Coordinates of C-alpha atoms in Angstrom, one line a residue:
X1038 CA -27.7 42.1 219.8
X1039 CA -28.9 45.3 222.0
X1040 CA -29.7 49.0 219.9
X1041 CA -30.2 52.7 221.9
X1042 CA -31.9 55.3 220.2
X1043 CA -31.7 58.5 221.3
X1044 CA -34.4 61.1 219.2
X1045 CA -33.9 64.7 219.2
X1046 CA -36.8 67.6 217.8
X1047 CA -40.8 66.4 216.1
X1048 CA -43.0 63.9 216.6
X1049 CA -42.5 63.0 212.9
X1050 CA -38.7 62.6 213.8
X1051 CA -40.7 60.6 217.5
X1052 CA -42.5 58.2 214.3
X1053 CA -39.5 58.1 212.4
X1054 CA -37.4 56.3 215.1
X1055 CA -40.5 54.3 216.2
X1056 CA -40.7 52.4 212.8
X1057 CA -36.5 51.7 212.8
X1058 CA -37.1 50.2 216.6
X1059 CA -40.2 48.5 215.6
X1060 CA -38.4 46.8 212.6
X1061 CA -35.1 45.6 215.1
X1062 CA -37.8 44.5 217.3
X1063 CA -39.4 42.1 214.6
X1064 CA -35.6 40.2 214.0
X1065 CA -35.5 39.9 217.9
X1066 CA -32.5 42.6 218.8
X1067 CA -33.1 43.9 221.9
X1068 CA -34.4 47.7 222.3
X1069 CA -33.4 49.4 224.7
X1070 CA -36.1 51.5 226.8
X1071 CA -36.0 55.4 226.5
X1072 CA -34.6 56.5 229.3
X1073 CA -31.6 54.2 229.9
X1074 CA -30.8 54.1 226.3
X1075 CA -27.7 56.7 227.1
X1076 CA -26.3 55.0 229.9
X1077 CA -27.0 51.3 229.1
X1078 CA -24.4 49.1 227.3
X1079 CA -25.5 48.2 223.7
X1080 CA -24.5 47.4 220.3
X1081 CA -25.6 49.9 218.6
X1082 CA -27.4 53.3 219.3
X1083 CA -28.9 55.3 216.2
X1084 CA -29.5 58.9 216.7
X1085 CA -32.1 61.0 215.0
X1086 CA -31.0 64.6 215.1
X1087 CA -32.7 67.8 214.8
X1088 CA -31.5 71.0 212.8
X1089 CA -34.5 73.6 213.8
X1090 CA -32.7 75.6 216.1
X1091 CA -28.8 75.9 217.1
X1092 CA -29.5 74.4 220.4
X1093 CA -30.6 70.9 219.1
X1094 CA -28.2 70.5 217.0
X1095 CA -25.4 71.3 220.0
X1096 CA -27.3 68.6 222.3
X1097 CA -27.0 66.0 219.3
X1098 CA -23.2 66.6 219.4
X1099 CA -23.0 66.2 222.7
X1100 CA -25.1 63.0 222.8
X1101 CA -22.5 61.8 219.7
X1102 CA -19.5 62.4 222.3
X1103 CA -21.4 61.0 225.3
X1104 CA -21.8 57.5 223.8
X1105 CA -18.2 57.6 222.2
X1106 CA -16.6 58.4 225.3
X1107 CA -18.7 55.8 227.2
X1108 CA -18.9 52.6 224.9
X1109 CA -16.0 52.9 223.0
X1110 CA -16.9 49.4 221.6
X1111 CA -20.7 50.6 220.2
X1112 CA -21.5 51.7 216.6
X1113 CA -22.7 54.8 216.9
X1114 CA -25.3 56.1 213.5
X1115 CA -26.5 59.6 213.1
X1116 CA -29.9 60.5 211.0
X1117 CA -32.3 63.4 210.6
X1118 CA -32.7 66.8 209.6
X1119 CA -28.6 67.6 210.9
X1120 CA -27.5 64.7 209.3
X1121 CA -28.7 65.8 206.6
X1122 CA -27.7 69.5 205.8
X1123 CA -24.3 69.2 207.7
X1124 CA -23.0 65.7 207.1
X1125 CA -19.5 66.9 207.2
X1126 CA -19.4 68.3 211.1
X1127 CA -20.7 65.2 212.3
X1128 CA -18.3 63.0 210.5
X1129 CA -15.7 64.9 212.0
X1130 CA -16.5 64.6 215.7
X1131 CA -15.2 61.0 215.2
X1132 CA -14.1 58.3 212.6
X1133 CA -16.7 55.7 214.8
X1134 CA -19.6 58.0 213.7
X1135 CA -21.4 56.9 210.5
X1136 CA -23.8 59.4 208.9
X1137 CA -27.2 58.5 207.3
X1138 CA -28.7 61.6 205.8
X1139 CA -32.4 62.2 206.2
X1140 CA -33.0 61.6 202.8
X1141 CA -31.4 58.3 203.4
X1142 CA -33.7 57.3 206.5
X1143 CA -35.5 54.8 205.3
X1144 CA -32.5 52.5 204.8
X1145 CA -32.5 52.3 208.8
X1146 CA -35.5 50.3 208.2
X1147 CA -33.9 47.5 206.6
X1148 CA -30.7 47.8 208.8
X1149 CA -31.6 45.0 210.8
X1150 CA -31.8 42.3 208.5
X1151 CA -28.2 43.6 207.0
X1152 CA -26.6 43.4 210.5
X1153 CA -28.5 39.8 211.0
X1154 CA -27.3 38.6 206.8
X1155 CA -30.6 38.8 206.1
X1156 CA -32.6 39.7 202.9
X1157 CA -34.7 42.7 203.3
X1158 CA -38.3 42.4 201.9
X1159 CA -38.5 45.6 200.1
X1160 CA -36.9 48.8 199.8
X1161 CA -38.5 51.4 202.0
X1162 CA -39.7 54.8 201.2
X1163 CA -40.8 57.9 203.4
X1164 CA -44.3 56.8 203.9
X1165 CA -43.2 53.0 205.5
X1166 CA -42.0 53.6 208.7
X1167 CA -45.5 52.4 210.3
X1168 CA -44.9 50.6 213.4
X1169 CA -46.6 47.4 214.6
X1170 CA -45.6 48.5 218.2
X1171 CA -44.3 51.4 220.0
X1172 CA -41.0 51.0 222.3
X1173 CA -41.2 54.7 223.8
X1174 CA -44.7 56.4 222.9
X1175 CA -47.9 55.2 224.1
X1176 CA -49.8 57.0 221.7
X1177 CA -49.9 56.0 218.4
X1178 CA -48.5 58.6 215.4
X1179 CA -49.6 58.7 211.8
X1180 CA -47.5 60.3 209.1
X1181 CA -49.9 62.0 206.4
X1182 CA -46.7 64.4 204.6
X1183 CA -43.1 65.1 204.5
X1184 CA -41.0 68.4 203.4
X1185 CA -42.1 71.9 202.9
X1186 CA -42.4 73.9 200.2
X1187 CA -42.5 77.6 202.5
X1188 CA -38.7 77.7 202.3
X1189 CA -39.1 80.5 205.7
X1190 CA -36.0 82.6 206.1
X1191 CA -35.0 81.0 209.3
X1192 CA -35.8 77.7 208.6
X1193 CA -33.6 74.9 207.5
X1194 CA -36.4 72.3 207.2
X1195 CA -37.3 72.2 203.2
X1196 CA -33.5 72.2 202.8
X1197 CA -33.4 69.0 205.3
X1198 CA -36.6 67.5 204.3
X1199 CA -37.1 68.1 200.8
X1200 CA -40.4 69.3 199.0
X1201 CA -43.8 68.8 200.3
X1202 CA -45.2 65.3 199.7
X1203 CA -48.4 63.2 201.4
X1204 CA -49.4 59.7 201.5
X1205 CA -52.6 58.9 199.7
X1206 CA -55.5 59.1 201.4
X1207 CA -56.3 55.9 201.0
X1208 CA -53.2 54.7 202.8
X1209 CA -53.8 56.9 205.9
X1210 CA -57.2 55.7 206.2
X1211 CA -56.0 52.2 205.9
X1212 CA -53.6 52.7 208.5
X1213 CA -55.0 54.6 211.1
X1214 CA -57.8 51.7 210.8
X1215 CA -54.9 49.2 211.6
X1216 CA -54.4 51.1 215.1
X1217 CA -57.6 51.5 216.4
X1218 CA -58.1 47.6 215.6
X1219 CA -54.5 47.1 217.8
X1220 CA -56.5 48.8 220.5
X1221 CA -54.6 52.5 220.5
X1222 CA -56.9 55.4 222.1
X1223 CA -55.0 57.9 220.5
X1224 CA -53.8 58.7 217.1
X1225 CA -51.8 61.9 216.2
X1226 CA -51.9 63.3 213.3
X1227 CA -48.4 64.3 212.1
X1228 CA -46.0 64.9 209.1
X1229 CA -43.6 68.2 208.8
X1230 CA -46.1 70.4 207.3
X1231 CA -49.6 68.5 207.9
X1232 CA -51.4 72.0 206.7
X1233 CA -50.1 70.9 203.2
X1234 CA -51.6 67.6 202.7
X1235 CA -53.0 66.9 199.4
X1236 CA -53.5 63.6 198.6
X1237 CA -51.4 63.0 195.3
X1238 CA -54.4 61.2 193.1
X1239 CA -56.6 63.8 194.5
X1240 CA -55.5 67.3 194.0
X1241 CA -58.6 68.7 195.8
X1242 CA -58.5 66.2 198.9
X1243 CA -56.8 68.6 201.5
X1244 CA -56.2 68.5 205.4
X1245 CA -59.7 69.1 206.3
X1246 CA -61.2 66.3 204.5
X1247 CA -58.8 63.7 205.5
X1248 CA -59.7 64.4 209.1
X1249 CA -63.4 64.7 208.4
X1250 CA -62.6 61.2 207.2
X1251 CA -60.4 59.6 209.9
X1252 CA -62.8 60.4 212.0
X1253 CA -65.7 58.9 210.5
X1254 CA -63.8 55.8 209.9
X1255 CA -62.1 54.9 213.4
X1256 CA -64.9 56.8 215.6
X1257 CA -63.5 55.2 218.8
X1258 CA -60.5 57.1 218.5
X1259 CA -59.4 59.9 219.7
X1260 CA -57.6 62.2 216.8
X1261 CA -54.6 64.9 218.0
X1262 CA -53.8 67.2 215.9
X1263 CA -50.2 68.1 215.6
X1264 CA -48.1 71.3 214.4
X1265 CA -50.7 73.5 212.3
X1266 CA -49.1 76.5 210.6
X1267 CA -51.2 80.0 211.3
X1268 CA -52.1 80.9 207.6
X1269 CA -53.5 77.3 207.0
X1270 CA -56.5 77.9 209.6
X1271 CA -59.8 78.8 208.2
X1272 CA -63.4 78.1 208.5
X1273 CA -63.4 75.0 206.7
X1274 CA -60.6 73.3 209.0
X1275 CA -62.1 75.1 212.0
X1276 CA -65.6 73.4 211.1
X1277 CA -64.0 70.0 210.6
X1278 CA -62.1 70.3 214.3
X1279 CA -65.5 70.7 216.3
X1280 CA -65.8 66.9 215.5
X1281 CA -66.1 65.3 219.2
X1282 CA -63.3 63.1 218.9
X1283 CA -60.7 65.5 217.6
X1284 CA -58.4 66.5 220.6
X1285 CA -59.3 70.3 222.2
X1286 CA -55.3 71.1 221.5
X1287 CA -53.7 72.9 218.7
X1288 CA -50.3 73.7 218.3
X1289 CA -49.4 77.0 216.2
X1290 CA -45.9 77.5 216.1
X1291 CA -44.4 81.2 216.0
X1292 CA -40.6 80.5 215.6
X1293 CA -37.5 82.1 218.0
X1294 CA -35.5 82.2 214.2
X1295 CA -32.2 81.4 216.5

């Protein structure tokens, strides 16, 4: 059995479709490399759609009818943010299509051992997607948080991906210590909202501490920051980014609101 996956929009929507290749990759189905993974004959192709901006959702339509019109025979899945606040259009671009909404995701990772008969360990949650390897990327990503809570009049994110919620610290620390021991250079940093990490046992443990940590505890590592919203920098976080092993790159998104 061969899979395609075709990602659209973040690097947390990059991690996301990491962890459901990773976990097809562990059962022995054959994954597909990025960049023939439109035009090369598989199984199955899973695509993990974006809903920021009109344009990305056109090119996930687009990508839908590519593969329908050339592998008739392929089972074609659709997940992510579109998938998730407009179910309906892509259902009816073609009866073939089958729709897993974002809040669904997870499932993905267990797909594999349902197309092979097999009993899936556990039933996966937002925070579980972690990869052992990486079939497109060759730097490692770390989800900290999920959702937002801004709810920005142009924005369709909180509606796709729920309420803000992080991993424990504990967890992250855990598991950025399991890539640096893999031999990974890199980690980014990434989750929809990373400026609103709190760990949940620690209502006080914020953004800046957890990178004060990582650092500290995989210092061979170099640390990339992703997405940080404007209002969330101040001197604290500013402080904590001097640390020689966090990247010299910040992204600060102003939005187009198309």
């Amino acid at each position: 059995m061969t899979a395609g996956f075709f990602t659209l929009g973040c690097k947390l929507n990059q991690y996301e479709t990491e962890g459901i290749a990773d976990s097809f990759k562990n059962l022995g189905i054959t994954v597909i490399p990025a960049l023939r993974s439109l035009d090369e004959q598989a199984d199955l192709y899973i695509i993990n759609t974006c809903t920021v901006t009109s344009k990305s959702e056109q090119k996930a339509r687009r990508v839908i009818r590519k593969l329908l019109k050339d592998h008739p025979g392929a089972r074609v899945i659709v997940t992510g943010c579109y998938a998730q606040v407009d179910a309906e259009s892509l259902k009816n671009i073609d009866s073939r299509v089958r729709v897993v909404p974002q809040d669904d995701k997870p499932s993905l990772l267990t797909l594999a051992s349902s197309l092979l008969d097999r009993e899936p360990e556990a039933v996966p949650g937002k925070f579980d997607y972690m990869p052992s390897s990486y079939s497109f990327h060759t730097r490692a990503f770390l989800k900290i948080q999920d959702g937002c809570d801004n709810f920005c009049s142009y924005c369709r994110v909180p509606f796709a991906r729920g309420a803000s919620v992080s991993s424990p610290s504990a967890r992250v620390l855990e598991r950025a210590g399991v890539l640096a021991a893999k031999g990974f250079g890199e980690i980014v940093i990434t989750g929809v909202n990373i400026s609103a990490f709190r760990d949940p046992e620690k209502p006080d443990y914020g953004l800046p501490r957890l990178i004060e940590n990582l650092a500290a505890s995989v210092p061979g590592v170099r640390l990339r920051v992703s997405s940080l919203e404007p209002e969330s920098i101040n001197e604290e976080l500013l402080a904590v980014l001097m640390h020689p092993t966090i990247c010299p790159h910040f992204h600060l998104p102003v939005q187009s609101g198309s």
